[in-house]
Short mmCIF file of C-alpha atoms and ligand atoms in Angstrom, two decimals:
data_model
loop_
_atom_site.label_atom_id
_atom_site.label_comp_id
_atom_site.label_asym_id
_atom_site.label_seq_id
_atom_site.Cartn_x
_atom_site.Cartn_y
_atom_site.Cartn_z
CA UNK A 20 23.56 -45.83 6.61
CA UNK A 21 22.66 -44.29 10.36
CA UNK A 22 21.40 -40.92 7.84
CA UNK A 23 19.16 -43.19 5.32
CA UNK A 24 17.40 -44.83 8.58
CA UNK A 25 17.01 -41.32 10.50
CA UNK A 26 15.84 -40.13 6.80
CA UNK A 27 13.33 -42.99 6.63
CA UNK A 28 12.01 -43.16 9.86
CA UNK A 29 10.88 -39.43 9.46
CA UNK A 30 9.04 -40.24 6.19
CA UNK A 31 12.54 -38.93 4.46
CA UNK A 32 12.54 -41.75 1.59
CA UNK A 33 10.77 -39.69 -0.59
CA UNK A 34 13.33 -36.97 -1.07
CA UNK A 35 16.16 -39.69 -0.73
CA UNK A 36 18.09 -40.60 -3.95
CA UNK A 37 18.20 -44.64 -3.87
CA UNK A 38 21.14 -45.84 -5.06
CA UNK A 39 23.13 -44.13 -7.71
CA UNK A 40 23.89 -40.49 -5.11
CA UNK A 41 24.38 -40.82 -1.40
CA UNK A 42 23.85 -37.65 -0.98
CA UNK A 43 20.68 -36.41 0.57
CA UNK A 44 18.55 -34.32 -1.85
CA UNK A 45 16.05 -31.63 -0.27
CA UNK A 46 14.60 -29.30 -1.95
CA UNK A 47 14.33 -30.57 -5.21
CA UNK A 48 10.55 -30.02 -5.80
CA UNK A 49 11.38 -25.87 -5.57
CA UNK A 50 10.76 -24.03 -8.75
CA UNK A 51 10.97 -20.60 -9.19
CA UNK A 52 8.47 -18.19 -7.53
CA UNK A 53 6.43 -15.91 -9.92
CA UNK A 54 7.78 -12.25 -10.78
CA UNK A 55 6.17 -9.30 -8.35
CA UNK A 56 5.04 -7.52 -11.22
CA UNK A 57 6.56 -4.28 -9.18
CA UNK A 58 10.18 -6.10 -8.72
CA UNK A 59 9.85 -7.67 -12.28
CA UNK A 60 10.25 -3.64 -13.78
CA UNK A 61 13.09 -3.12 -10.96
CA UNK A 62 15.34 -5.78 -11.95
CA UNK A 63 14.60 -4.88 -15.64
CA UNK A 64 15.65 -1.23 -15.22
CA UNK A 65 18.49 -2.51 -13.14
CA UNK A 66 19.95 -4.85 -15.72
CA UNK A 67 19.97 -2.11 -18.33
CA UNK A 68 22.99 -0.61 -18.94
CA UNK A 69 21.71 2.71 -20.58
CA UNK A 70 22.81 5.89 -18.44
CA UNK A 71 19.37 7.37 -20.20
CA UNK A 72 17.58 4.92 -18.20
CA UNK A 73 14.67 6.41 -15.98
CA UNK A 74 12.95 4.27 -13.79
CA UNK A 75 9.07 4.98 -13.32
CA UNK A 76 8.44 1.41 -11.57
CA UNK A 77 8.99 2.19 -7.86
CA UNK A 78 6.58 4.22 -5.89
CA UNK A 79 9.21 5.82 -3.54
CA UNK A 80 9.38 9.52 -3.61
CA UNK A 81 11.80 11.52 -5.53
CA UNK A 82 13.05 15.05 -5.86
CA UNK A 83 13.00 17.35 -9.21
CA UNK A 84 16.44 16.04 -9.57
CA UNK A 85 14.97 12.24 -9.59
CA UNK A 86 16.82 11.94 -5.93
CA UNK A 87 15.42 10.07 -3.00
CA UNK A 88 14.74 12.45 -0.24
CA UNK A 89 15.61 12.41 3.57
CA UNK A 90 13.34 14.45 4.67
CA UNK A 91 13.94 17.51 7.07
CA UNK A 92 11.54 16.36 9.96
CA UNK A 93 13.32 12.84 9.61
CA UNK A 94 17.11 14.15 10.00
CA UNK A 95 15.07 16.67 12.96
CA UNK A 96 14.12 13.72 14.79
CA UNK A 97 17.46 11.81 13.72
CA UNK A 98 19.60 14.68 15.69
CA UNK A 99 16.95 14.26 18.85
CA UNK A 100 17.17 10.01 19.17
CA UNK A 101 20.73 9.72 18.58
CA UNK A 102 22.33 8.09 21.48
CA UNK A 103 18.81 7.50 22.94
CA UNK A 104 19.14 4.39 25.45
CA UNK A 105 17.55 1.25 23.48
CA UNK A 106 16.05 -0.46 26.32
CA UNK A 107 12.65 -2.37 26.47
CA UNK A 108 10.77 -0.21 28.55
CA UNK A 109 11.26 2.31 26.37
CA UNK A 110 10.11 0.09 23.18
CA UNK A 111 6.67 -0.76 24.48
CA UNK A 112 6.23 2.83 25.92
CA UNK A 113 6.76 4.07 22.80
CA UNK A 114 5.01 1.68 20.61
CA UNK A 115 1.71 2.20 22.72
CA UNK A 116 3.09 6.23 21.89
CA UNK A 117 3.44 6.08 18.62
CA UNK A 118 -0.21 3.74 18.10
CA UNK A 119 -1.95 6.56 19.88
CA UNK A 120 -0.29 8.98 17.86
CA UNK A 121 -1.30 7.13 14.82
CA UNK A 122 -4.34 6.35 15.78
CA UNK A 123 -5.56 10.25 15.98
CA UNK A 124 -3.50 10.89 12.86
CA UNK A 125 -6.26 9.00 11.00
CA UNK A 126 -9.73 8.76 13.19
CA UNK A 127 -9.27 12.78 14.38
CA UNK A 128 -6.94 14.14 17.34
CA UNK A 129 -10.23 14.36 19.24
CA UNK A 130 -12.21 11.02 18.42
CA UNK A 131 -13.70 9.23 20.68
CA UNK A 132 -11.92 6.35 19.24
CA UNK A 133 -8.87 7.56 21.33
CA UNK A 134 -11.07 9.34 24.17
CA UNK A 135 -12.92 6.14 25.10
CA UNK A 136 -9.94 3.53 24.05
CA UNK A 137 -11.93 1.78 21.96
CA UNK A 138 -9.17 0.44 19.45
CA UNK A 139 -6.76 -2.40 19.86
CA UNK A 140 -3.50 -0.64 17.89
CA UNK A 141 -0.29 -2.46 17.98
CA UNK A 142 3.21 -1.15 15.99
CA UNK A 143 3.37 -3.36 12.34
CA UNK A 144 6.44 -4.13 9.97
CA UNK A 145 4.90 -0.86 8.05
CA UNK A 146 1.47 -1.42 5.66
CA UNK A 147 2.77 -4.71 4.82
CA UNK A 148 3.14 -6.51 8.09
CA UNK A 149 -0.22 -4.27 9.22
CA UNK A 150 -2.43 -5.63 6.77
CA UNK A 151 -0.65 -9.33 7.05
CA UNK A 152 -1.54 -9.21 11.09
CA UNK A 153 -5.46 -8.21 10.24
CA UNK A 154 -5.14 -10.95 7.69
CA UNK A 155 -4.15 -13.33 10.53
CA UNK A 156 -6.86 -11.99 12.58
CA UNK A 157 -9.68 -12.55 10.00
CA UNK A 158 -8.59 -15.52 9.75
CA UNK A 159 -8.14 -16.64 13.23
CA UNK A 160 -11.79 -15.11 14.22
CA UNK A 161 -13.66 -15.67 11.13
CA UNK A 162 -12.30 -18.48 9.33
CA UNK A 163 -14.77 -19.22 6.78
CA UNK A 164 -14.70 -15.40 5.93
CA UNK A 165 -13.03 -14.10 2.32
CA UNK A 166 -12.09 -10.54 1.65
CA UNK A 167 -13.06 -8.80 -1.05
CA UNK A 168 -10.58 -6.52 -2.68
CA UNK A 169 -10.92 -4.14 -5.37
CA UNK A 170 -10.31 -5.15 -8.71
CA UNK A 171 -7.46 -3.34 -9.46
CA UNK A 172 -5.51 -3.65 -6.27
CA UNK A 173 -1.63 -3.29 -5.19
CA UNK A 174 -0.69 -6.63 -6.45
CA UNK A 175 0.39 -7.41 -2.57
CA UNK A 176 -2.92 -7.55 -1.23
CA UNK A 177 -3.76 -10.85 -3.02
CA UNK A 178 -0.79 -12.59 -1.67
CA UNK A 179 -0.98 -11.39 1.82
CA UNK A 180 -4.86 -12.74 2.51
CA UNK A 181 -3.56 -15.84 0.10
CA UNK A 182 -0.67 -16.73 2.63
CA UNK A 183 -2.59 -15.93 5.24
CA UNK A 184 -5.38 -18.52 4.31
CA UNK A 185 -8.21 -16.28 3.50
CA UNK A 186 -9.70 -16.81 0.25
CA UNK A 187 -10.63 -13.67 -2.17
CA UNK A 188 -12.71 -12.35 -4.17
CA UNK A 189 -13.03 -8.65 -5.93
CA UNK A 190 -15.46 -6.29 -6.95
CA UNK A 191 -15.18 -3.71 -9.31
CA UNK A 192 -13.63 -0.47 -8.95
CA UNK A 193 -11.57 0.63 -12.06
CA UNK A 194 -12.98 1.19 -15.32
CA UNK A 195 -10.62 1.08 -18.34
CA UNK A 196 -12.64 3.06 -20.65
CA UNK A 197 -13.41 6.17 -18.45
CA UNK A 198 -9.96 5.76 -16.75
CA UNK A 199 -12.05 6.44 -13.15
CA UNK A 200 -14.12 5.04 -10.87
CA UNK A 201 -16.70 2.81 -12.16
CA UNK A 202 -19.12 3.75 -9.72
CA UNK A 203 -22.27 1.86 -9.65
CA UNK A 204 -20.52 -1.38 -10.23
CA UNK A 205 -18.73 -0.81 -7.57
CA UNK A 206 -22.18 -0.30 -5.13
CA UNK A 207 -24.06 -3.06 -7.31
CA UNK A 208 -20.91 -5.57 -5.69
CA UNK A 209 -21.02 -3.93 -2.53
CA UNK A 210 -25.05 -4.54 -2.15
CA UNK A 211 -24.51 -7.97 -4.06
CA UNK A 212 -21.95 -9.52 -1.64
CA UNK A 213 -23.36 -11.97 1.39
CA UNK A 214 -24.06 -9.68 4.72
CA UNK A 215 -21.26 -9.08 6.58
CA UNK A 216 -18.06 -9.80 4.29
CA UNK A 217 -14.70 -8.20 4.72
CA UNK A 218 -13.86 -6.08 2.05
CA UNK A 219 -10.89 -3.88 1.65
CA UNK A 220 -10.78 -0.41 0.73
CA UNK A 221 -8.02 2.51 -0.12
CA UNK A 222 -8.81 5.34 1.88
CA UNK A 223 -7.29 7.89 -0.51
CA UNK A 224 -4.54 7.68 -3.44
CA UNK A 225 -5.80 4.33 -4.71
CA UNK A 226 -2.65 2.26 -5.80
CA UNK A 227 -2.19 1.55 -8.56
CA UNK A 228 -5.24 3.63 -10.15
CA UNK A 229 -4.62 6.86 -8.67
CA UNK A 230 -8.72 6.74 -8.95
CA UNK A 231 -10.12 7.70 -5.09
CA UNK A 232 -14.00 8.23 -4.84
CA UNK A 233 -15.60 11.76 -4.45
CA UNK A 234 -16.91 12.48 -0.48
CA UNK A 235 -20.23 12.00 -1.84
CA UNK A 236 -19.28 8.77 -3.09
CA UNK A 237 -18.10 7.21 -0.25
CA UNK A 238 -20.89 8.94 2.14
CA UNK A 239 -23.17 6.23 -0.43
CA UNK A 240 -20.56 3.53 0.45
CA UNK A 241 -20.31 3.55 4.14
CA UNK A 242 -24.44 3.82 3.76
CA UNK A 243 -24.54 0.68 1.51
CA UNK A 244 -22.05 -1.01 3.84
CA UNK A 245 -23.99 -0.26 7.34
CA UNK A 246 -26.97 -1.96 4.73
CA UNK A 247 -25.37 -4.87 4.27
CA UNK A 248 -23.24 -5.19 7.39
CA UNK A 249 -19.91 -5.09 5.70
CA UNK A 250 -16.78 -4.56 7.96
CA UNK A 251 -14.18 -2.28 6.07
CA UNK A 252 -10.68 -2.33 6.54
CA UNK A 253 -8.89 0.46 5.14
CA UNK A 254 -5.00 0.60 3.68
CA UNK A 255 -4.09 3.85 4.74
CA UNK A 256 -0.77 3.40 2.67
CA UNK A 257 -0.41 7.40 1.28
CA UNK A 258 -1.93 9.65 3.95
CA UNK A 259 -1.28 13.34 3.11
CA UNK A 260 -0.16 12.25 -0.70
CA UNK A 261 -3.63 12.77 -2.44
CA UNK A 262 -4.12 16.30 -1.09
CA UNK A 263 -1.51 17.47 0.96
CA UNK A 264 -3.15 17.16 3.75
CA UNK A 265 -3.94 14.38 6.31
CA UNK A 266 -7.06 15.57 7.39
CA UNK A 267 -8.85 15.38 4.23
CA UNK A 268 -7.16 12.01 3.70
CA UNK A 269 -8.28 10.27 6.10
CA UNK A 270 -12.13 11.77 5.22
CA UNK A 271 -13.48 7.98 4.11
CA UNK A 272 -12.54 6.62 7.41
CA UNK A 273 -13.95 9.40 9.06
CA UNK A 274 -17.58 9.09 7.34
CA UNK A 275 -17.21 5.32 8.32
CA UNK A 276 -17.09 6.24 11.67
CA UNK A 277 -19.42 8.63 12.11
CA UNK A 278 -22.14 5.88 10.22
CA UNK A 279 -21.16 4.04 13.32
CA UNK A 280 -19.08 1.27 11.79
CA UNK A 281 -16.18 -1.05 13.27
CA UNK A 282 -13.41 -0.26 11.30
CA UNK A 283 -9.83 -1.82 10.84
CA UNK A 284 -7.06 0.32 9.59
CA UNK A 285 -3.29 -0.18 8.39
CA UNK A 286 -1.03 2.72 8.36
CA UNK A 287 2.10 3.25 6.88
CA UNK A 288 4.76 5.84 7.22
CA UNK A 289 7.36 4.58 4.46
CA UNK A 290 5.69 6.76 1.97
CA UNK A 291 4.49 10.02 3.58
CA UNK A 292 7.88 10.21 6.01
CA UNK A 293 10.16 8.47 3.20
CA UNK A 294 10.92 5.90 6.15
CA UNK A 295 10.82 3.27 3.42
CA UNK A 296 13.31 0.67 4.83
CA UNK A 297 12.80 1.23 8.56
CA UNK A 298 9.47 -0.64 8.37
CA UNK A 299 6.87 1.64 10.70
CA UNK A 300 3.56 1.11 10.30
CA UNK A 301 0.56 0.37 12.45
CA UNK A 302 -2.64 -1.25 13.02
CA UNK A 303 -5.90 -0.16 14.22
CA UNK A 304 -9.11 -2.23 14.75
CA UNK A 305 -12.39 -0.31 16.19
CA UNK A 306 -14.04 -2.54 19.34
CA UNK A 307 -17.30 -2.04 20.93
CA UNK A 308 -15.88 -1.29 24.44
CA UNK A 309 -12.50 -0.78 26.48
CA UNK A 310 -12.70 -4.50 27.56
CA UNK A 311 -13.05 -6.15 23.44
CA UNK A 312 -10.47 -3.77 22.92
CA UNK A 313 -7.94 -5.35 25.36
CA UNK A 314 -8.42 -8.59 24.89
CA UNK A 315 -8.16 -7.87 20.73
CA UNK A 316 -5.09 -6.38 21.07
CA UNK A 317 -3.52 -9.01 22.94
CA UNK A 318 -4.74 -11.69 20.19
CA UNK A 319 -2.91 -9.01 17.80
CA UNK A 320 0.32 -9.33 20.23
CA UNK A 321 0.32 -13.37 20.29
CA UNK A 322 0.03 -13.21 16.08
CA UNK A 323 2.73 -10.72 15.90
CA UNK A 324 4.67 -12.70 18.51
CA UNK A 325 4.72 -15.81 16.74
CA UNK A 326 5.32 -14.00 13.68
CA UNK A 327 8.35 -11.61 14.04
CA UNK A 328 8.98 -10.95 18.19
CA UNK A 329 8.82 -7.09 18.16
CA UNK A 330 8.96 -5.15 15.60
CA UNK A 331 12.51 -2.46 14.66
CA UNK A 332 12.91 -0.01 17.11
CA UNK A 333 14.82 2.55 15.32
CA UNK A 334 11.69 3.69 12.98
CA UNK A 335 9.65 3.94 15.99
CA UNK A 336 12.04 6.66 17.68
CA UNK A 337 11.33 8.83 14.52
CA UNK A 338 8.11 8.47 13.90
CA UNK A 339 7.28 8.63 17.53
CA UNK A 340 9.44 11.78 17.66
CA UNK A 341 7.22 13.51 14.18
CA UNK A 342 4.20 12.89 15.78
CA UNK A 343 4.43 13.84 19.48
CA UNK A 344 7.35 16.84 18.45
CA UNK A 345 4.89 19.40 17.60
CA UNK A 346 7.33 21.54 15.91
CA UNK A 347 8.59 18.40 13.92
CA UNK A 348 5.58 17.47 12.86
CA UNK A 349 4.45 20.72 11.74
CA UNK A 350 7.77 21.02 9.81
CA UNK A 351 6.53 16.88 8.19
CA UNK A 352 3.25 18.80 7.45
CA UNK A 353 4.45 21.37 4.97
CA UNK A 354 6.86 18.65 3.53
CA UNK A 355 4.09 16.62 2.45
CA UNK A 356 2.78 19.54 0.77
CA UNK A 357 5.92 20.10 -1.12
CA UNK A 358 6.12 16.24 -2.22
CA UNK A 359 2.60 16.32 -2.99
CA UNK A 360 2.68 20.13 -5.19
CA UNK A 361 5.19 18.65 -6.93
CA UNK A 362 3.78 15.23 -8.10
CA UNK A 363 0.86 17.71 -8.97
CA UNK A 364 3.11 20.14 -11.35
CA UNK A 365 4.78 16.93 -12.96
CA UNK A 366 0.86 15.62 -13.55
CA UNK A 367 0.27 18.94 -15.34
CA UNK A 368 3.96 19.15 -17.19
CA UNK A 369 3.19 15.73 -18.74
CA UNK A 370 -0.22 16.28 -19.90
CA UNK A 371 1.01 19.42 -20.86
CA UNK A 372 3.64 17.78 -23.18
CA UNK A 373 1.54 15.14 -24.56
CA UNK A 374 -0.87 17.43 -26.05
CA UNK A 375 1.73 19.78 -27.48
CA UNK A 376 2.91 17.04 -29.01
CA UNK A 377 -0.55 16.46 -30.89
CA UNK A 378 -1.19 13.22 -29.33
CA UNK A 379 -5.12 13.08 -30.05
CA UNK A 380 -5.65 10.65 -27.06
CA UNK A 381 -7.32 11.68 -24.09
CA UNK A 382 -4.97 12.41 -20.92
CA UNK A 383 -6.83 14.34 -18.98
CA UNK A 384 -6.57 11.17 -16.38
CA UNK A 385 -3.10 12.14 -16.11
CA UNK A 386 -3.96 15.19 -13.93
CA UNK A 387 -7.64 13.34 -12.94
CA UNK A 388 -5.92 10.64 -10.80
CA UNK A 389 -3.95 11.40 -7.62
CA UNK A 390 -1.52 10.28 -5.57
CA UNK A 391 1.87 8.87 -6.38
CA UNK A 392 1.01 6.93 -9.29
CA UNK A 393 -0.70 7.60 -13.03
CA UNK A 394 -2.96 4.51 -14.31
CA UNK A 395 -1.70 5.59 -17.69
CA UNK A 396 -3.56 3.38 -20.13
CA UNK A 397 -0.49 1.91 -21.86
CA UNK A 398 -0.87 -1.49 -22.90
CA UNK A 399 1.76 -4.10 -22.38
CA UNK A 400 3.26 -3.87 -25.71
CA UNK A 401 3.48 -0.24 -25.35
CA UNK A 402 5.34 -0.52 -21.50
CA UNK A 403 7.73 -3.06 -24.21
CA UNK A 404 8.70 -0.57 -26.31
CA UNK A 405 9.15 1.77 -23.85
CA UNK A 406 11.60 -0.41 -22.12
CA UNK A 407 13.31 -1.06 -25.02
CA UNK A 408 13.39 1.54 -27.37
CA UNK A 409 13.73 4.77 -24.53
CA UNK A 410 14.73 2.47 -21.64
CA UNK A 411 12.01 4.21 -19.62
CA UNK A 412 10.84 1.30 -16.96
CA UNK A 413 7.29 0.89 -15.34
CA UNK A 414 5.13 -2.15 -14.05
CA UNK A 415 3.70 -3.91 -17.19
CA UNK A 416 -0.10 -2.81 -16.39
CA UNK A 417 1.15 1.07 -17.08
CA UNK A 418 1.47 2.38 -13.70
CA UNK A 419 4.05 4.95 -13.58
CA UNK A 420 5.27 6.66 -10.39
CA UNK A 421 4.50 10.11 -10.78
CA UNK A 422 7.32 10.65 -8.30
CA UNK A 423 9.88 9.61 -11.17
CA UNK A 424 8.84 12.07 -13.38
CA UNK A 425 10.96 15.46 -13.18
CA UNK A 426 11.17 18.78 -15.10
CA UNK A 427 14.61 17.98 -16.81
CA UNK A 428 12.67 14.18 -18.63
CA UNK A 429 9.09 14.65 -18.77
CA UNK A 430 9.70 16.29 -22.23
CA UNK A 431 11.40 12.62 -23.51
CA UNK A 432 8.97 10.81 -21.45
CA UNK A 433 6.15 12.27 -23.06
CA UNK A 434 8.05 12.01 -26.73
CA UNK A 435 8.42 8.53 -26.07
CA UNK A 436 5.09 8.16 -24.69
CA UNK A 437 3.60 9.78 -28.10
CA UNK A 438 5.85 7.66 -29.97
CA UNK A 439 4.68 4.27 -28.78
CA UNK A 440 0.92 5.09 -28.82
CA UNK A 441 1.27 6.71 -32.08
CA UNK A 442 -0.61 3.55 -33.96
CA UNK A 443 -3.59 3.53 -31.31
CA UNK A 444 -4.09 7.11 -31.04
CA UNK A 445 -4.47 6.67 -35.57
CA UNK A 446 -7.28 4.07 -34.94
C1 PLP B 509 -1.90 0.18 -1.15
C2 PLP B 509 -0.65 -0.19 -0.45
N1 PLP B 509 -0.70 -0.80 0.74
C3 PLP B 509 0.38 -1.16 1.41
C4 PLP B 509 1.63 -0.91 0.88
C5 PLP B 509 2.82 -1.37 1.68
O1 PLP B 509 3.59 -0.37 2.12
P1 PLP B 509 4.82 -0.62 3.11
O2 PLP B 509 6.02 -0.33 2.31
O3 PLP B 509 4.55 0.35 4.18
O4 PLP B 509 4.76 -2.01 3.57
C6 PLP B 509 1.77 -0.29 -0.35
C7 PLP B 509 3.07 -0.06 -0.93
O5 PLP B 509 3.29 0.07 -2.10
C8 PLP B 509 0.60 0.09 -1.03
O6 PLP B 509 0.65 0.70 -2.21
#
């Protein structure tokens, strides 16, 4: 009896069985979330029994032998933190580290950005938890703001400004029948949204499209952005795994601020270090002075604060290690050129395969795109009957991680490719 009156006096009743059960029943209104269309191929690949199985789905790097790969400069600055002291000075000294490290990694060693300490950078839960804090901030600063996000996107991005309470909207950016960029849509949006809207861009190795704008291309977008007074904030999710090289991956953000422009920035090391589940990422936002900048970044520490504390310390040691080691990270350098060379060759082996195969559609995207993924132009029905008839898994839109593919299956994957496009390729 004591429980039903606590229960009703906190407005309880209406989750309170009345007579028949005494027990208390919470919860009850909680269906099932929808399927992540990324963990909705995972769990299918995992629930298939076939040792032939090949799973295309996740974008996590892989070696020719389809192995996930510790990298050298990781287990390098492994050997140099072990039995490092774990104590909080050393945290926030190294955060700040690491942000400054980052920081140059994508706005230039030598920008003024860093010179004149004119960012407010604070360590993130990886690109995840760095685009979720600018999401907070947007929101916090410029609540009746939206963001616009490119239509296609990583699925992510819509739930992260959706939880966060900022309402979206896209413009264009693929196009399905070219299998690239669909250009002047893309500036028509850009000059047709209202002055001064967020949008968010992909500095280089567009997920899940693969589809990154020339430098002449995004010289004409920063121009039509400084226009229209658009702040950009860029998902820097795959620097160094376009090219090779994270200089001319970070080029967009660099002819953004040259044109002058505020910028925000998340970074992520869990793809271009392989430091997937240790969660290291940061986040950068441009201020007009020293004095903005301070008082940003502590906004950014109160939303982190009330969101997670601090974030893991063990990533930090590494990736603060990499990037202040300059041995290390010139040893991390030529490793993203291997990962990279070889997502290339596997581009080129499957194309390769396809044609010999007589497949009369086009897939000269295959080797157009970059990055880790290929927008491959399946449709659903042909991701199906990949899944079930070769037991080869990717995300139902046809994005297949390039990092999957290896020398010893991309002669079944491009069979079974042919196979299931057989019909369309006739028409
Ligand atoms: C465009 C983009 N942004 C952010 C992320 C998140 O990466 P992280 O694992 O670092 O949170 C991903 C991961 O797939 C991504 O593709």
């Amino acid at each position: 009896m004591a429980a039903t009156r606590t229960m009703m006096r906190y407005g309880g009743r209406r989750w309170f069985t009345s007579c028949s059960s005494r027990a208390l029943r919470w919860w009850d209104h909680v269906g099932p979330a929808s399927k992540d269309p990324i963990t909705g191929a995972i769990e299918a690949f995992l629930a298939d029994p076939s040792p032939a199985k090949i799973n295309l789905g996740v974008g996590a790097y892989r070696d020719d032998e389809g192995k996930p790969v510790v990298l050298q400069c990781v287990r390098e600055a492994e050997a140099k933190v072990a039995g490092s002291d774990y104590l909080e000075s050393v945290s926030s000294c190294l955060g700040s580290k690491m942000v400054e490290e980052s920081v140059k990694l994508v706005y230039g060693e030598d920008s003024f950005v860093f010179r004149e300490q004119r960012f407010a950078g604070i360590q993130a839960l990886s690109g995840t938890g760095a685009c979720r804090l600018f999401a907070e901030l947007q929101r916090r600063f410029y609540p009746d703001s939206e963001i616009y996000l490119p239509d296609l996107t990583w699925s992510n991005h819509h739930n992260i400004w959706r939880d966060a309470g900022v309402s979206r909207r896209t413009f264009r950016y693929y196009d399905p029948e070219t299998k690239g960029l669909n250009f002047s849509a893309l500036l028509d949006d850009i000059k047709n949204a209202p002055s001064g809207s967020f949008f968010l861009l992909h500095p280089c190795a567009h997920n899940p499209t693969g589809v990154d704008p020339t430098e002449e291309q995004w010289r004409e977008i920063s121009s039509m952005f400084k226009v229209k007074r658009h702040f950009p904030f860029f998902d820097m999710a795959y620097q160094g795994f376009a090219s090779g090289c994270l200089v001319k991956d970070a080029l967009s953000v660099r002819i953004f601020l040259e044109d002058g422009h505020l910028i925000g920035c998340a970074q992520s090391f869990a793809k271009n270090m392989g430091l997937y589940g240790h969660r290291v990422g940061c986040l950068s936002v441009l201020a007009n002075n020293t004095v903005q900048a301070s008082m940003m970044r502590s906004q950014l520490q109160q939303i982190a604060r009330s969101m997670y504390g601090s974030p893991p310390m063990h990533g930090l040691l590494l990736v603060s290690t990499i990037l202040t080691n300059l041995e290390i990270k010139a040893l991390w350098e030529r490793e993203l050129k291997v990962m990279t060379k070889r997502v290339q060759t596997m581009r080129t082996a499957l194309r390769e395969e396809l044609e010999k195969l007589g497949s009369s559609l086009n897939w000269q995207h295959v080797t157009n795109q970059v990055g880790m993924f290929c927008f491959s132009g399946l449709a659903p029905n042909e991701v199906e009957r990949l899944r079930k008839e070769f037991h080869i898994y990717m995300t139902i839109d046809g994005r297949l991680s390039m990092a999957g593919v290896t020398p010893s299956n991309t002669t079944y994957i491009a069979n079974a490719i042919h196979q299931v496009t057989r019909e369309r390729a006739r028409m």
